[in-house]
Short mmCIF file of C-alpha atoms in Angstrom, two decimals:
data_model
loop_
_atom_site.label_atom_id
_atom_site.label_comp_id
_atom_site.label_asym_id
_atom_site.label_seq_id
_atom_site.Cartn_x
_atom_site.Cartn_y
_atom_site.Cartn_z
CA MET A 27 35.72 15.53 -91.22
CA ALA A 28 38.03 13.20 -88.93
CA ARG A 29 38.73 14.75 -85.64
CA ARG A 30 40.86 11.83 -83.96
CA GLY A 31 43.97 12.96 -83.25
CA THR A 32 43.73 16.73 -83.45
CA GLN A 33 43.71 17.27 -79.67
CA SER A 34 40.07 17.66 -79.82
CA SER A 35 38.40 17.88 -76.48
CA LYS A 36 35.27 15.77 -78.04
CA TRP A 37 36.70 13.40 -79.86
CA ASP A 38 40.23 12.36 -78.17
CA GLY A 39 38.91 11.63 -74.84
CA LEU A 40 36.79 8.88 -76.38
CA PRO A 41 37.61 5.00 -75.67
CA ILE A 42 39.91 3.78 -78.35
CA ASP A 43 37.83 2.21 -81.17
CA GLU A 44 37.53 -1.21 -81.69
CA GLY A 45 35.64 -2.38 -84.51
CA LEU A 46 32.74 -0.09 -84.64
CA PRO A 47 34.48 3.75 -84.47
CA TYR A 48 32.70 5.78 -81.76
CA ILE A 49 30.61 9.08 -82.47
CA ALA A 50 30.67 12.05 -80.53
CA LEU A 51 27.39 14.14 -80.16
CA SER A 52 28.65 15.64 -76.92
CA VAL A 53 30.81 18.82 -76.44
CA ALA A 54 29.01 21.83 -77.67
CA ASP A 55 31.39 22.67 -80.71
CA MET A 56 30.66 21.59 -84.19
CA ASP A 57 31.80 18.62 -86.52
CA ILE A 58 31.48 21.04 -89.27
CA GLU A 59 34.40 23.09 -91.15
CA CYS A 60 34.41 26.95 -90.30
CA SER A 61 33.34 29.17 -93.14
CA PRO A 62 35.58 29.51 -96.01
CA ALA A 63 36.20 33.08 -95.26
CA ILE A 64 37.27 32.31 -91.65
CA ARG A 65 39.60 29.94 -92.69
CA ASP A 66 41.12 31.77 -95.48
CA ALA A 67 41.52 34.80 -93.00
CA VAL A 68 43.37 32.73 -90.37
CA ALA A 69 45.64 31.24 -93.11
CA ARG A 70 46.40 34.51 -94.50
CA ARG A 71 47.26 35.74 -90.71
CA ALA A 72 49.49 32.47 -90.20
CA ALA A 73 51.23 33.00 -93.71
CA GLU A 74 52.59 35.97 -91.97
CA GLY A 75 55.12 33.47 -90.18
CA LEU A 76 55.70 35.70 -86.87
CA PHE A 77 53.45 35.11 -84.12
CA GLY A 78 54.08 37.77 -81.70
CA TYR A 79 51.86 39.52 -79.08
CA THR A 80 49.19 41.43 -80.94
CA ASP A 81 46.72 44.44 -79.72
CA LEU A 82 43.01 44.58 -81.16
CA PRO A 83 42.63 47.16 -83.65
CA PRO A 84 40.60 50.41 -82.71
CA ASP A 85 37.79 48.89 -85.09
CA HIS A 86 37.44 45.54 -83.55
CA VAL A 87 34.55 46.70 -81.34
CA ASP A 88 32.30 47.48 -84.57
CA LEU A 89 32.12 43.76 -85.40
CA PRO A 90 30.02 42.77 -82.55
CA VAL A 91 28.14 45.97 -82.60
CA GLU A 92 27.32 45.59 -86.17
CA TRP A 93 26.53 42.05 -85.87
CA LEU A 94 24.15 42.43 -82.85
CA GLY A 95 22.35 45.41 -84.78
CA ARG A 96 21.78 43.33 -87.95
CA ARG A 97 21.28 39.85 -86.36
CA HIS A 98 19.27 40.94 -83.51
CA GLY A 99 18.05 44.41 -84.26
CA TRP A 100 19.92 45.51 -81.16
CA SER A 101 21.62 48.83 -81.05
CA VAL A 102 24.75 48.58 -78.80
CA PRO A 103 26.99 51.77 -78.26
CA ARG A 104 30.53 50.61 -79.19
CA GLU A 105 32.02 52.06 -75.87
CA HIS A 106 30.14 49.47 -73.76
CA ILE A 107 31.91 46.54 -75.43
CA VAL A 108 34.69 45.12 -73.62
CA ALA A 109 36.98 42.39 -75.47
CA ALA A 110 37.76 39.14 -73.51
CA HIS A 111 39.07 35.84 -74.18
CA ARG A 112 36.71 33.31 -72.59
CA ILE A 113 33.31 33.58 -70.91
CA VAL A 114 34.04 31.40 -67.86
CA GLN A 115 37.37 33.59 -67.34
CA VAL A 116 35.19 36.68 -67.11
CA VAL A 117 32.42 35.28 -64.88
CA ALA A 118 35.33 34.41 -62.50
CA LEU A 119 36.70 38.10 -62.81
CA ILE A 120 33.30 39.52 -61.94
CA LEU A 121 32.62 37.11 -58.83
CA GLY A 122 35.91 38.30 -57.23
CA ALA A 123 35.21 41.87 -57.73
CA HIS A 124 31.48 42.55 -56.75
CA THR A 125 31.11 39.47 -54.56
CA ARG A 126 32.20 37.96 -51.15
CA PRO A 127 33.36 34.55 -50.59
CA GLY A 128 30.32 32.44 -49.55
CA ASP A 129 28.11 34.49 -51.29
CA GLY A 130 25.15 32.79 -53.17
CA ILE A 131 24.59 33.18 -57.07
CA VAL A 132 21.62 32.10 -58.17
CA LEU A 133 21.79 29.97 -61.61
CA PHE A 134 19.24 27.61 -63.43
CA THR A 135 19.14 23.85 -63.74
CA PRO A 136 19.96 21.69 -65.37
CA SER A 137 23.09 23.83 -65.52
CA TYR A 138 26.16 23.94 -67.87
CA SER A 139 28.64 22.74 -65.42
CA PRO A 140 31.84 24.94 -66.15
CA LEU A 141 29.84 28.21 -65.26
CA GLU A 142 28.52 26.38 -61.94
CA ASN A 143 31.91 25.03 -61.37
CA ALA A 144 33.44 28.47 -61.30
CA ILE A 145 31.18 29.65 -59.13
CA GLY A 146 32.17 27.18 -56.49
CA LEU A 147 36.16 27.23 -57.47
CA ASN A 148 35.78 30.94 -56.56
CA GLN A 149 34.44 30.01 -53.04
CA ARG A 150 30.82 31.32 -53.98
CA GLU A 151 27.78 29.22 -53.46
CA ALA A 152 25.70 28.17 -56.54
CA VAL A 153 22.27 28.37 -55.47
CA ARG A 154 20.47 26.05 -57.80
CA VAL A 155 17.16 26.77 -59.02
CA PRO A 156 15.22 24.07 -60.74
CA LEU A 157 13.53 24.74 -63.77
CA ILE A 158 9.97 23.34 -64.25
CA GLN A 159 9.60 20.86 -66.73
CA THR A 160 6.49 20.89 -68.58
CA PRO A 161 4.68 18.77 -71.32
CA HIS A 162 5.73 21.87 -73.92
CA GLY A 163 9.35 22.70 -72.27
CA TYR A 164 10.66 24.04 -69.20
CA GLU A 165 9.23 27.18 -67.20
CA LEU A 166 10.85 29.50 -64.71
CA ASP A 167 9.97 28.73 -61.10
CA ARG A 168 9.42 32.55 -59.74
CA ASP A 169 8.60 31.57 -56.20
CA ALA A 170 11.73 29.70 -55.79
CA THR A 171 13.65 32.32 -57.92
CA ASP A 172 12.67 34.94 -55.74
CA ALA A 173 13.29 33.53 -52.61
CA ALA A 174 16.79 32.15 -53.91
CA LEU A 175 17.52 35.99 -55.06
CA ALA A 176 16.42 37.52 -51.87
CA GLN A 177 19.56 35.58 -50.10
CA ALA A 178 21.93 35.90 -53.06
CA ALA A 179 24.48 38.21 -54.44
CA GLY A 180 24.24 37.44 -57.89
CA LEU A 181 22.44 36.04 -60.77
CA LEU A 182 23.73 33.56 -63.77
CA LEU A 183 21.49 33.87 -66.79
CA VAL A 184 22.29 31.35 -69.60
CA ASN A 185 20.06 32.45 -72.65
CA PRO A 186 19.11 30.64 -74.55
CA HIS A 187 19.58 27.86 -71.85
CA ASN A 188 21.79 25.12 -72.17
CA PRO A 189 20.97 22.16 -72.14
CA VAL A 190 17.12 22.28 -72.40
CA GLY A 191 17.54 25.16 -75.03
CA LYS A 192 14.85 27.31 -73.47
CA VAL A 193 15.13 30.94 -75.12
CA TRP A 194 13.76 33.15 -72.46
CA GLY A 195 10.75 35.10 -73.20
CA GLU A 196 10.23 38.90 -72.70
CA GLU A 197 7.71 38.64 -69.58
CA ASP A 198 10.39 36.26 -67.89
CA LEU A 199 13.20 38.88 -68.81
CA LEU A 200 11.39 41.60 -67.44
CA TRP A 201 10.39 39.93 -63.99
CA LEU A 202 13.95 38.56 -63.58
CA ALA A 203 15.11 42.47 -64.06
CA ASP A 204 12.38 43.68 -61.48
CA ARG A 205 13.45 41.10 -59.07
CA ALA A 206 17.72 41.66 -59.71
CA GLU A 207 16.61 45.28 -58.92
CA ALA A 208 14.53 44.63 -55.68
CA HIS A 209 17.32 42.27 -54.32
CA ASP A 210 20.27 44.42 -55.73
CA VAL A 211 22.35 41.50 -57.14
CA ILE A 212 24.79 41.59 -59.74
CA VAL A 213 23.66 40.21 -63.14
CA MET A 214 25.76 37.62 -65.44
CA SER A 215 23.87 37.07 -68.83
CA ASP A 216 25.57 34.50 -71.21
CA ASP A 217 23.99 34.62 -74.50
CA VAL A 218 26.64 32.81 -76.54
CA HIS A 219 23.99 30.67 -77.92
CA ALA A 220 22.03 33.66 -79.15
CA ASP A 221 22.11 33.20 -82.59
CA PHE A 222 20.60 29.93 -82.85
CA THR A 223 17.02 29.97 -82.56
CA HIS A 224 14.54 27.78 -83.94
CA PRO A 225 11.56 28.80 -86.27
CA GLY A 226 8.84 30.93 -84.32
CA GLN A 227 11.54 31.90 -81.52
CA ARG A 228 13.18 35.12 -81.11
CA HIS A 229 16.23 35.94 -78.66
CA ARG A 230 15.93 38.78 -76.72
CA PHE A 231 19.06 39.82 -74.69
CA LEU A 232 18.16 41.14 -71.01
CA LEU A 233 19.76 44.58 -71.52
CA ASP A 234 17.88 45.18 -74.55
CA VAL A 235 14.26 44.23 -72.78
CA ALA A 236 14.98 45.78 -69.36
CA PRO A 237 17.61 48.63 -69.75
CA SER A 238 16.83 49.66 -66.10
CA VAL A 239 19.45 46.72 -65.11
CA SER A 240 22.08 48.45 -66.75
CA GLY A 241 23.85 49.36 -63.81
CA ARG A 242 24.19 46.13 -62.75
CA THR A 243 24.30 43.60 -65.77
CA PHE A 244 27.15 42.20 -67.84
CA THR A 245 26.09 40.61 -71.05
CA PHE A 246 28.56 38.07 -73.00
CA THR A 247 28.29 37.40 -76.64
CA SER A 248 30.85 35.46 -78.76
CA PRO A 249 31.11 34.37 -82.46
CA ALA A 250 32.31 31.22 -80.76
CA LYS A 251 29.52 29.10 -80.90
CA THR A 252 27.95 30.37 -83.96
CA PHE A 253 30.86 30.30 -86.17
CA ASN A 254 32.48 27.12 -84.35
CA ILE A 255 35.63 28.97 -83.23
CA PRO A 256 35.78 28.49 -79.69
CA GLY A 257 39.39 27.46 -79.72
CA LEU A 258 40.29 31.24 -81.03
CA GLU A 259 38.77 32.44 -77.62
CA THR A 260 36.71 35.54 -78.42
CA THR A 261 34.54 37.05 -76.10
CA HIS A 262 32.71 40.44 -76.34
CA VAL A 263 31.01 41.66 -72.92
CA ILE A 264 28.27 44.61 -73.07
CA VAL A 265 28.74 46.60 -69.74
CA PRO A 266 26.94 49.77 -70.13
CA ASP A 267 27.68 51.00 -66.78
CA GLY A 268 31.12 53.21 -66.96
CA VAL A 269 32.31 52.04 -63.37
CA LEU A 270 31.64 48.41 -63.69
CA ARG A 271 33.29 48.62 -67.10
CA GLU A 272 36.33 50.38 -65.82
CA CYS A 273 36.51 47.26 -62.92
CA LEU A 274 36.36 44.75 -65.41
CA GLU A 275 38.75 46.41 -67.76
CA THR A 276 41.18 46.54 -64.70
CA GLY A 277 40.44 42.96 -63.62
CA LEU A 278 41.49 41.85 -67.07
CA ARG A 279 44.75 43.72 -67.02
CA ALA A 280 45.60 42.56 -63.64
CA ALA A 281 44.68 38.87 -64.81
CA GLY A 282 47.04 38.96 -67.49
CA PHE A 283 44.42 39.34 -70.27
CA HIS A 284 45.65 42.07 -72.18
CA ASN A 285 46.72 40.66 -75.40
CA PRO A 286 44.05 38.86 -77.53
CA SER A 287 44.63 35.68 -78.99
CA PHE A 288 46.59 36.03 -82.40
CA PHE A 289 43.59 34.92 -84.74
CA SER A 290 41.11 36.64 -82.47
CA ASP A 291 40.46 39.69 -85.08
CA ALA A 292 40.78 38.15 -88.22
CA ALA A 293 38.37 35.02 -87.35
CA THR A 294 35.80 37.44 -85.97
CA ARG A 295 35.95 39.95 -88.92
CA ALA A 296 35.66 37.13 -91.11
CA ALA A 297 32.85 35.50 -89.29
CA TYR A 298 30.31 38.60 -88.71
CA ARG A 299 31.34 40.01 -91.95
CA GLU A 300 31.71 37.45 -94.66
CA SER A 301 29.85 33.97 -93.25
CA ASP A 302 26.26 34.75 -93.27
CA ASP A 303 25.62 32.23 -96.11
CA TRP A 304 27.82 29.25 -94.25
CA LEU A 305 25.52 30.18 -91.29
CA ALA A 306 22.40 29.35 -93.22
CA GLU A 307 23.72 26.06 -94.47
CA VAL A 308 24.63 25.33 -90.85
CA GLU A 309 21.08 26.06 -89.30
CA ALA A 310 19.64 23.71 -92.28
CA ILE A 311 21.98 20.89 -91.26
CA VAL A 312 20.61 21.35 -87.56
CA ALA A 313 17.14 21.36 -88.47
CA VAL A 314 17.51 18.11 -90.58
CA ASN A 315 19.45 16.34 -87.69
CA LEU A 316 16.56 17.65 -85.22
CA GLU A 317 13.94 16.33 -87.38
CA THR A 318 15.95 12.96 -87.55
CA LEU A 319 16.14 12.81 -83.73
CA ARG A 320 12.64 13.35 -83.52
CA ARG A 321 11.81 10.37 -85.44
CA THR A 322 14.43 8.35 -83.78
CA VAL A 323 12.97 9.15 -79.97
CA ASP A 324 9.48 8.82 -81.22
CA ARG A 325 10.65 4.38 -81.63
CA PHE A 326 11.66 4.33 -78.17
CA ASP A 327 9.07 3.75 -75.36
CA GLY A 328 9.55 6.11 -72.39
CA VAL A 329 11.73 8.43 -74.37
CA ARG A 330 10.73 12.10 -75.17
CA LEU A 331 12.37 15.14 -76.58
CA VAL A 332 12.35 18.16 -74.92
CA GLU A 333 11.47 20.38 -78.12
CA PRO A 334 14.53 23.01 -78.36
CA GLN A 335 13.66 26.61 -78.85
CA GLY A 336 16.96 27.40 -79.17
CA THR A 337 20.71 26.56 -79.13
CA PHE A 338 22.23 23.64 -81.67
CA LEU A 339 21.73 21.12 -78.63
CA ALA A 340 18.84 18.80 -77.80
CA TRP A 341 17.66 17.72 -74.41
CA VAL A 342 15.98 14.47 -74.15
CA ASP A 343 14.14 13.02 -71.20
CA ALA A 344 14.99 9.00 -71.35
CA ARG A 345 14.19 8.48 -67.70
CA GLY A 346 11.30 6.08 -68.87
CA ALA A 347 13.86 3.86 -70.69
CA GLY A 348 16.41 3.14 -67.64
CA SER A 349 18.99 4.56 -65.28
CA GLU A 350 22.06 6.55 -66.70
CA GLU A 351 23.95 3.07 -66.33
CA ASP A 352 21.44 1.49 -68.53
CA LEU A 353 21.50 4.13 -70.91
CA LYS A 354 25.63 4.27 -71.15
CA ARG A 355 25.45 0.56 -71.72
CA PHE A 356 22.88 0.68 -74.67
CA ILE A 357 23.93 3.90 -76.09
CA THR A 358 27.72 3.87 -75.50
CA ASP A 359 29.00 0.42 -74.60
CA GLU A 360 26.95 -1.26 -77.48
CA ALA A 361 26.26 1.07 -80.16
CA HIS A 362 29.37 3.31 -79.60
CA VAL A 363 27.54 6.60 -79.81
CA VAL A 364 28.38 9.23 -77.14
CA PRO A 365 26.22 11.79 -76.31
CA SER A 366 26.39 13.81 -72.99
CA TYR A 367 24.64 12.33 -70.06
CA GLY A 368 22.36 14.28 -67.81
CA THR A 369 24.31 13.88 -64.60
CA ASP A 370 26.96 16.09 -66.36
CA PHE A 371 24.43 19.04 -65.79
CA GLY A 372 23.50 17.97 -62.21
CA SER A 373 23.44 14.88 -60.42
CA GLU A 374 19.32 14.75 -60.13
CA TYR A 375 19.42 14.65 -64.13
CA GLY A 376 20.36 11.07 -64.73
CA GLY A 377 18.09 9.54 -67.36
CA TYR A 378 18.38 12.88 -69.47
CA LEU A 379 20.66 12.98 -72.45
CA ARG A 380 21.98 15.91 -74.59
CA PHE A 381 22.63 15.65 -78.37
CA ASN A 382 24.76 17.82 -80.16
CA LEU A 383 23.18 18.43 -83.53
CA ALA A 384 25.79 20.52 -85.34
CA CYS A 385 27.65 17.84 -87.21
CA PRO A 386 27.20 16.54 -90.93
CA HIS A 387 23.98 14.75 -91.38
CA SER A 388 25.53 11.44 -92.40
CA GLN A 389 27.33 11.52 -89.05
CA PHE A 390 24.28 12.12 -87.04
CA GLU A 391 22.21 9.63 -89.07
CA GLU A 392 24.24 7.02 -88.64
CA ALA A 393 24.45 7.43 -84.81
CA MET A 394 20.69 7.25 -84.88
CA ASN A 395 20.74 4.35 -87.09
CA ARG A 396 22.87 2.62 -84.72
CA LEU A 397 20.42 3.15 -81.88
CA LEU A 398 17.26 1.99 -83.94
CA SER A 399 19.15 -1.10 -84.76
CA ARG A 400 18.81 -1.90 -81.19
CA VAL A 401 15.35 -1.48 -80.79
#
């Protein structure tokens, strides 16, 4: 679908097309239309013709509860769910309520920049712990993590990890839970990509694996990435501890987040209850595009795909092919393909690339063919 001129953060920020159109493979939303059920539900809501203030219906929290149980086998009590708008907004509220200016918040790099930026903009210090790159992916540096947590007030975990696609295993999650307890830190677990795992992988939620940290942990889930509705701003925060939950609910009201977006419930209801077949089709598209990327990467010397375990994103180590400036000149200036470049995830990650696989195969194939034609 054509997204130029739709106020798209991904497409409308591209250079003006001169001859060869640009192809965006960057921002982590999909270039795939939402499911028919979601589109119909939103259209019915829009047809009412009056866009006043709304409240979520009482059974709204049943939607994530049902989904988490059906998709992940995780039984979450409905009273633990707090509905919110965007994850980054909730992170800011949690930092303000449970940490102090100057406190350290541990996160793993390369990192998703809006979350890292939220730490700094709220006068906290991002304590950046690099994941260790191996021939088989990325691993946790336990010594560095333990030392960082000993001096920190919080841990921000992204699972699966964006951008490297690491699905955190049970052993690492149990270890992180133990260290969080030992160092008395608040834990924020962003599981927005939980529904996208590749064959042989299973997503595990920290709270499901280690309920011992339920008194200090906030888990973020959302239909936004899974069903391509991030613009409708729907987040569900799982907070088992009653005091923490009440504090978050008060903070949301104090910040003015007391009404949901108008289409939030209708879209979430259609996503979680009527869009399984659509999701299966998207997973198949992502798998085909990933295979196309593998074949493309194999044609370039000094370039290696970091095999993703989860998300619909792919992290490529292209340091052997040149600097980030060289890559931009070849990929974007010449081929008019726009991935996310490594320095978006930390200044030390120049030479890496992140490709968004969630687009029609014809679009992705065209982008890869442009690169191959310039070998």
